[in-house]
mmCIF file of C-alpha atoms in Angstrom:
data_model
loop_
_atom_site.group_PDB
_atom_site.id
_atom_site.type_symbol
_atom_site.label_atom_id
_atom_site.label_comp_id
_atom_site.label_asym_id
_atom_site.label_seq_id
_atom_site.Cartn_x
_atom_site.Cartn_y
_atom_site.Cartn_z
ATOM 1 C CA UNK A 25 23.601 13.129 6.771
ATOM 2 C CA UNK A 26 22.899 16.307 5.156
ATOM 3 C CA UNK A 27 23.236 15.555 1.886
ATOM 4 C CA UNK A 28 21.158 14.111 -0.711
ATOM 5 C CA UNK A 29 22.842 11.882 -3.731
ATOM 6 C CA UNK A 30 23.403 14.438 -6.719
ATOM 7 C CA UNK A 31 22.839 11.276 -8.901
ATOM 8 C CA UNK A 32 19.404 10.531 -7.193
ATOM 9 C CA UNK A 33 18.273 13.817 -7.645
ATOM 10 C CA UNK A 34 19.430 13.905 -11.549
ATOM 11 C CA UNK A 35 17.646 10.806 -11.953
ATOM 12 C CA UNK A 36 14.609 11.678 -10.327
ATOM 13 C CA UNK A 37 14.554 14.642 -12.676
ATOM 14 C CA UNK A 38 15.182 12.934 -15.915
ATOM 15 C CA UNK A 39 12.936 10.382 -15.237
ATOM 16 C CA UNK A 40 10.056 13.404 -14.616
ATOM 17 C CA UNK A 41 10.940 14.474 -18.061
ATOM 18 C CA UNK A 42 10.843 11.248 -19.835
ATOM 19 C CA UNK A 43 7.118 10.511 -18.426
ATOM 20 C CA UNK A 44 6.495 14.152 -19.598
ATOM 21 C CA UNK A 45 7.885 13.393 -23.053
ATOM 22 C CA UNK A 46 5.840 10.600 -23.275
ATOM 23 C CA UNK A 47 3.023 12.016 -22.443
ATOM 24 C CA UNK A 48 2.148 10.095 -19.131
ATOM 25 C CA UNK A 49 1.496 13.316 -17.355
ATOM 26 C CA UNK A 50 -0.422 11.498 -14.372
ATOM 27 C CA UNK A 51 2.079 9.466 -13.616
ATOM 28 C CA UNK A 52 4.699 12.508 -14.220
ATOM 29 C CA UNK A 53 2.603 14.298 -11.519
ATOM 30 C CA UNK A 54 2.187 11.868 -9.318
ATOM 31 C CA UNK A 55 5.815 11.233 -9.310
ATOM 32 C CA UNK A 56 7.169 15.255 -8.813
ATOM 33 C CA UNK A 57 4.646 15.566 -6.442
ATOM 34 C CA UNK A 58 6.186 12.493 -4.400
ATOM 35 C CA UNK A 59 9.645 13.797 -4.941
ATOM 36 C CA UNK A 60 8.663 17.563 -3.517
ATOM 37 C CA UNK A 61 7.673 15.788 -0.667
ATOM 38 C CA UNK A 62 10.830 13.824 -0.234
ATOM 39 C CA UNK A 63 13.000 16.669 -1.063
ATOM 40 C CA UNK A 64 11.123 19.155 1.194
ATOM 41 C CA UNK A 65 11.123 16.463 4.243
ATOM 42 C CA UNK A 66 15.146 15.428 3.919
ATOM 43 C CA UNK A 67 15.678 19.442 3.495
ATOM 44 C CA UNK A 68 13.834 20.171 7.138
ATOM 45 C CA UNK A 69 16.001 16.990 8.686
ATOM 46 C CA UNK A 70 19.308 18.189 7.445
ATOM 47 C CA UNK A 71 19.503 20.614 10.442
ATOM 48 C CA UNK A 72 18.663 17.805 13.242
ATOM 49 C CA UNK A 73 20.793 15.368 14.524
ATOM 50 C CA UNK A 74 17.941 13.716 15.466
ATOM 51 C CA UNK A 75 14.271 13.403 14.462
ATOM 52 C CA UNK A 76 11.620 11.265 15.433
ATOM 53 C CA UNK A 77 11.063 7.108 14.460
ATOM 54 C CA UNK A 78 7.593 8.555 12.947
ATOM 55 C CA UNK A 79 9.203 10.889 11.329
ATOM 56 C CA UNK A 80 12.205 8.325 9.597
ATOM 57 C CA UNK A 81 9.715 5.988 8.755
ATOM 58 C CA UNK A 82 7.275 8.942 7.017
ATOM 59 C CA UNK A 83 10.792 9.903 4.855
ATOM 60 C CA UNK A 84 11.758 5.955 4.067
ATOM 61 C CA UNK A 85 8.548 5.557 2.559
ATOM 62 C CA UNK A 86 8.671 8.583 0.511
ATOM 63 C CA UNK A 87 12.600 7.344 -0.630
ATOM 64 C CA UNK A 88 10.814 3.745 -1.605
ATOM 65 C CA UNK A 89 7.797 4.831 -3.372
ATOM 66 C CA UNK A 90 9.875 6.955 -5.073
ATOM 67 C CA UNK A 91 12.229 4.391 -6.722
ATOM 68 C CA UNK A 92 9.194 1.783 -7.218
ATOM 69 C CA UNK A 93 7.833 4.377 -9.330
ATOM 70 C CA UNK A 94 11.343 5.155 -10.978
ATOM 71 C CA UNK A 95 11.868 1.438 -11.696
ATOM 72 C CA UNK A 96 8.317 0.352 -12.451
ATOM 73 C CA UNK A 97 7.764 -3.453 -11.456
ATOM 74 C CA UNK A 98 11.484 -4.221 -10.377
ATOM 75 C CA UNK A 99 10.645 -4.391 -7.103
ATOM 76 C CA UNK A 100 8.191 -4.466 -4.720
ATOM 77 C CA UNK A 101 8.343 -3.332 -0.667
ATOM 78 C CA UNK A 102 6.174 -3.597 2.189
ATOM 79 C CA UNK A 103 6.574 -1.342 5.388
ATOM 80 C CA UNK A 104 4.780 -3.042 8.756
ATOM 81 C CA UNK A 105 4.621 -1.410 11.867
ATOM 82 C CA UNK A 106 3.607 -2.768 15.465
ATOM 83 C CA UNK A 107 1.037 -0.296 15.892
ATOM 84 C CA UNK A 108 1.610 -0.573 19.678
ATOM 85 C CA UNK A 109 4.548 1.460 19.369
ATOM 86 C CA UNK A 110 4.571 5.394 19.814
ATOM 87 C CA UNK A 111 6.308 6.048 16.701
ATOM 88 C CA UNK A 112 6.474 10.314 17.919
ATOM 89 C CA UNK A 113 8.146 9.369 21.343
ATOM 90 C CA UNK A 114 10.702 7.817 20.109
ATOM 91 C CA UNK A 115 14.139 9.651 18.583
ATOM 92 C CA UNK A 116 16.580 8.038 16.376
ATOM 93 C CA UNK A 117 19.691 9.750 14.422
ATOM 94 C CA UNK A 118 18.218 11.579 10.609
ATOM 95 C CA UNK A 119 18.059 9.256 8.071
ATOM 96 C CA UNK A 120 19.521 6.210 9.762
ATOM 97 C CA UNK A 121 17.388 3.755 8.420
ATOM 98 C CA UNK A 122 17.227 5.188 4.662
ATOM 99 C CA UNK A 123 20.521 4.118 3.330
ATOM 100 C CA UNK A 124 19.890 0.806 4.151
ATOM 101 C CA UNK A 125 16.867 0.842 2.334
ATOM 102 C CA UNK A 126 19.260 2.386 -0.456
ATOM 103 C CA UNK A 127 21.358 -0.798 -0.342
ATOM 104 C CA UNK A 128 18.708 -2.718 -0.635
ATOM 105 C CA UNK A 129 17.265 -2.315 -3.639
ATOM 106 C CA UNK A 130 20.119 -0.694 -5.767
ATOM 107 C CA UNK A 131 22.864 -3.764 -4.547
ATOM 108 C CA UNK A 132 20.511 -6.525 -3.503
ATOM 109 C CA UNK A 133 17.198 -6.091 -5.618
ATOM 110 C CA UNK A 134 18.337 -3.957 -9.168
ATOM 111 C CA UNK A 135 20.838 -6.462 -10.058
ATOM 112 C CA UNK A 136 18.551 -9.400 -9.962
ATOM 113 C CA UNK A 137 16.915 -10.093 -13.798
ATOM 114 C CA UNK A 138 13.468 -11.157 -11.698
ATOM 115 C CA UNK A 139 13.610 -8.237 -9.299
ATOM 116 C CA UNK A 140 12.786 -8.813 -5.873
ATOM 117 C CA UNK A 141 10.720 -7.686 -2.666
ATOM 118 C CA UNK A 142 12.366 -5.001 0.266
ATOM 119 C CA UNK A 143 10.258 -5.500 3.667
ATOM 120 C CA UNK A 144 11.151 -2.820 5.890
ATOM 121 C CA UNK A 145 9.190 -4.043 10.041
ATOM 122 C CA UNK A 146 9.399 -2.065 12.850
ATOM 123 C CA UNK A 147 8.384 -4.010 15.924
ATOM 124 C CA UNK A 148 8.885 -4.056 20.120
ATOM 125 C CA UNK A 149 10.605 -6.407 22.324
ATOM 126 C CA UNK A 150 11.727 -6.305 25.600
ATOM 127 C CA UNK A 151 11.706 -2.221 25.602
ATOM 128 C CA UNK A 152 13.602 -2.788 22.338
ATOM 129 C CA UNK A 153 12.586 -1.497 19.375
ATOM 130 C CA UNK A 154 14.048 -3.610 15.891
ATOM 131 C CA UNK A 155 14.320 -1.630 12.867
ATOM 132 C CA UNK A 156 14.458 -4.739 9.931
ATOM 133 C CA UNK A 157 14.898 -4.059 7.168
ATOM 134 C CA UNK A 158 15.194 -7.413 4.455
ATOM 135 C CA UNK A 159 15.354 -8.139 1.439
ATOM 136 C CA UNK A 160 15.754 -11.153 -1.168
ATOM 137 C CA UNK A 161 18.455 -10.117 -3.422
ATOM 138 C CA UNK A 162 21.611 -11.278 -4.243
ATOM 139 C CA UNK A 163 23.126 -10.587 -1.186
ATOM 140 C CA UNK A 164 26.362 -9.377 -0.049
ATOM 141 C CA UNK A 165 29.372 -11.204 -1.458
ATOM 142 C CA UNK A 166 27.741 -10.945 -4.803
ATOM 143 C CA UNK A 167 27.021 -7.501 -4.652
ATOM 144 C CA UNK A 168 30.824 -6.377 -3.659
ATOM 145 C CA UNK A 169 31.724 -8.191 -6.684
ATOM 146 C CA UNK A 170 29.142 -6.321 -8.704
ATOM 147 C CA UNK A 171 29.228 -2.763 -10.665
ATOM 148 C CA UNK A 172 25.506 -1.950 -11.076
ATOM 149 C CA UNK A 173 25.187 1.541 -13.073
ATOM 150 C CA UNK A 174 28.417 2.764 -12.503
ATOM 151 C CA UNK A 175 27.621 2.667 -8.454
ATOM 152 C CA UNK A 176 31.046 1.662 -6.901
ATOM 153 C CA UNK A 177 30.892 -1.730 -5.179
ATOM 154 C CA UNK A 178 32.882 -0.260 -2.525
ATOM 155 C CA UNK A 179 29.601 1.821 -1.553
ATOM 156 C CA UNK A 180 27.491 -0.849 0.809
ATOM 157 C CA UNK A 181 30.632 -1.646 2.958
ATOM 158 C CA UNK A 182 31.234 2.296 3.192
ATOM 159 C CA UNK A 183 28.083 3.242 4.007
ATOM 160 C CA UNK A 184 27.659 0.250 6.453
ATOM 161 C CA UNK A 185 30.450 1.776 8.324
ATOM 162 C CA UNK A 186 29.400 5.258 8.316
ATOM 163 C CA UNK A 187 26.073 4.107 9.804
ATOM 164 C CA UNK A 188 27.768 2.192 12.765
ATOM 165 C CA UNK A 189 29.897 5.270 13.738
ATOM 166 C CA UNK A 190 26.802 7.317 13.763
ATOM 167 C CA UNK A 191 25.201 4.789 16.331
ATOM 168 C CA UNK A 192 28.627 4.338 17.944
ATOM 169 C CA UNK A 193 28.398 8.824 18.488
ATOM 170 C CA UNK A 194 24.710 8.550 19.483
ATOM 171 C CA UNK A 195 25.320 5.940 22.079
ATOM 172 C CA UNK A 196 28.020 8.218 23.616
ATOM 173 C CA UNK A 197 26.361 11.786 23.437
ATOM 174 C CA UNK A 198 22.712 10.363 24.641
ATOM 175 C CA UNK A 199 24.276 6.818 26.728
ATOM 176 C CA UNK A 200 21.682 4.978 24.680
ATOM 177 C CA UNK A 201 22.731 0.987 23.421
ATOM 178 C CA UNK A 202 21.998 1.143 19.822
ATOM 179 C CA UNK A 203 23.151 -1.636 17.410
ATOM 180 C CA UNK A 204 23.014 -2.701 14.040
ATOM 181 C CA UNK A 205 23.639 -6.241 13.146
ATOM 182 C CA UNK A 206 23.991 -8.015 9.668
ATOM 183 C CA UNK A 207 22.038 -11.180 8.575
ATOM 184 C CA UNK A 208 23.370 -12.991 5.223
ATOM 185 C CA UNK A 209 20.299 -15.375 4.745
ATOM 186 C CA UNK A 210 20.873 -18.331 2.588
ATOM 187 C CA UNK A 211 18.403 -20.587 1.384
ATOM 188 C CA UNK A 212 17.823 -24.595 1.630
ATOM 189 C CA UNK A 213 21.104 -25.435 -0.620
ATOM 190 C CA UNK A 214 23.348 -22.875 1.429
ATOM 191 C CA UNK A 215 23.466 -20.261 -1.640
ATOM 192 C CA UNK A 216 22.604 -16.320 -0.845
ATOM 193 C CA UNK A 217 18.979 -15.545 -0.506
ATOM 194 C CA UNK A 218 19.199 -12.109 0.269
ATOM 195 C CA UNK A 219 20.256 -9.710 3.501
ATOM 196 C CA UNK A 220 18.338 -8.794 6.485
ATOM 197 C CA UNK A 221 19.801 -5.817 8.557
ATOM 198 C CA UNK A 222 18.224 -5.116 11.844
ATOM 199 C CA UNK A 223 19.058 -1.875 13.635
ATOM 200 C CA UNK A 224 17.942 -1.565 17.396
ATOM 201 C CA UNK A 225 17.067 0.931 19.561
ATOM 202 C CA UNK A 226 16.006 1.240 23.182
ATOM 203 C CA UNK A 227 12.747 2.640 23.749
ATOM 204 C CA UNK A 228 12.298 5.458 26.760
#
């Protein structure tokens, strides 16, 4: 939980220098400003075991702008939050949600040739509160038989599984009944349209 990818952090930086070398130095700023931000916030989590939903959602959209501006018009994403819900009251384990965003775009969106759209909804039912996070890639048994830049294939399943041991520990040290549950969509002829994950949390 405490660490950041070295190779996200490389990238970020060489990507600063290439809009320097080509003289784009607004959108150079612009994009070292958003990744101070980023760096500073997942620096100040690292510490916590948990932080607040407010404060997850604040650091996800940091992580997203971030690689829409890294990968130009690849992808596009949408965050939409019931604005019923007390984002500050409500505690969830650091960066649970991010990685999934990860997934998202770099195995489900990157690989596609037309890019795609994340959507990333926080909304309340029955004292519930559903983290979804979707998107329209290629979904999952494509993307474990893809290599995309280098990035192991073996990475989704792993992190998947670190995720649900984390919500497994949480529900045990705080006798909360948090879940995360995997939706392969499919489209009108049966073939992969993508992968919805919704994580869920009770609200206090």
């Amino acid at each position: 939980r405490a660490q950041m990818n070295p190779h996200f952090i490389f990238n970020c930086m060489n990507s600063i220098k290439s809009l320097m070398q080509q003289k784009e130095e607004d959108k150079a700023v612009t994009y070292l400003t958003t990744f101070s931000k980023l760096l500073r916030t997942i620096l100040q989590n690292s510490d916590q075991r948990e932080i607040s939903l407010y404060e997850e959602i604040e650091t996800c959209k940091l992580y997203t702008k971030l690689e829409s501006l890294r990968f130009g018009n690849k992808f596009n994403y949408q965050f939409t939050v019931d604005e019923t819900i007390d984002l500050k009251s409500i505690t969830v384990p650091a960066l649970i949600i991010q990685p999934f965003i990860e997934n998202a775009i770099w195995h489900g969106i990157m690989p596609k040739d037309e890019g795609g759209t994340v959507t990333v909804t926080i909304e309340k039912t029955n004292h519930k509160i559903c983290c979804i996070i979707d998107d329209d890639g290629i979904g999952r048994e494509m993307a474990k038989q893809n290599k995309f830049k280098g990035e192991p294939s073996a990475h989704q399943s792993k992190g998947m599984h670190l995720t649900q041991s984390r919500i497994d520990l949480d529900n045990t040290l705080n006798q909360r009944k948090g879940s995360v549950e995997t939706i392969d969509k499919t489209d009108e002829n049966g073939k992969p349209a993508g992968t919805r994950i919704v994580l869920t949390f009770m609200e206090f």
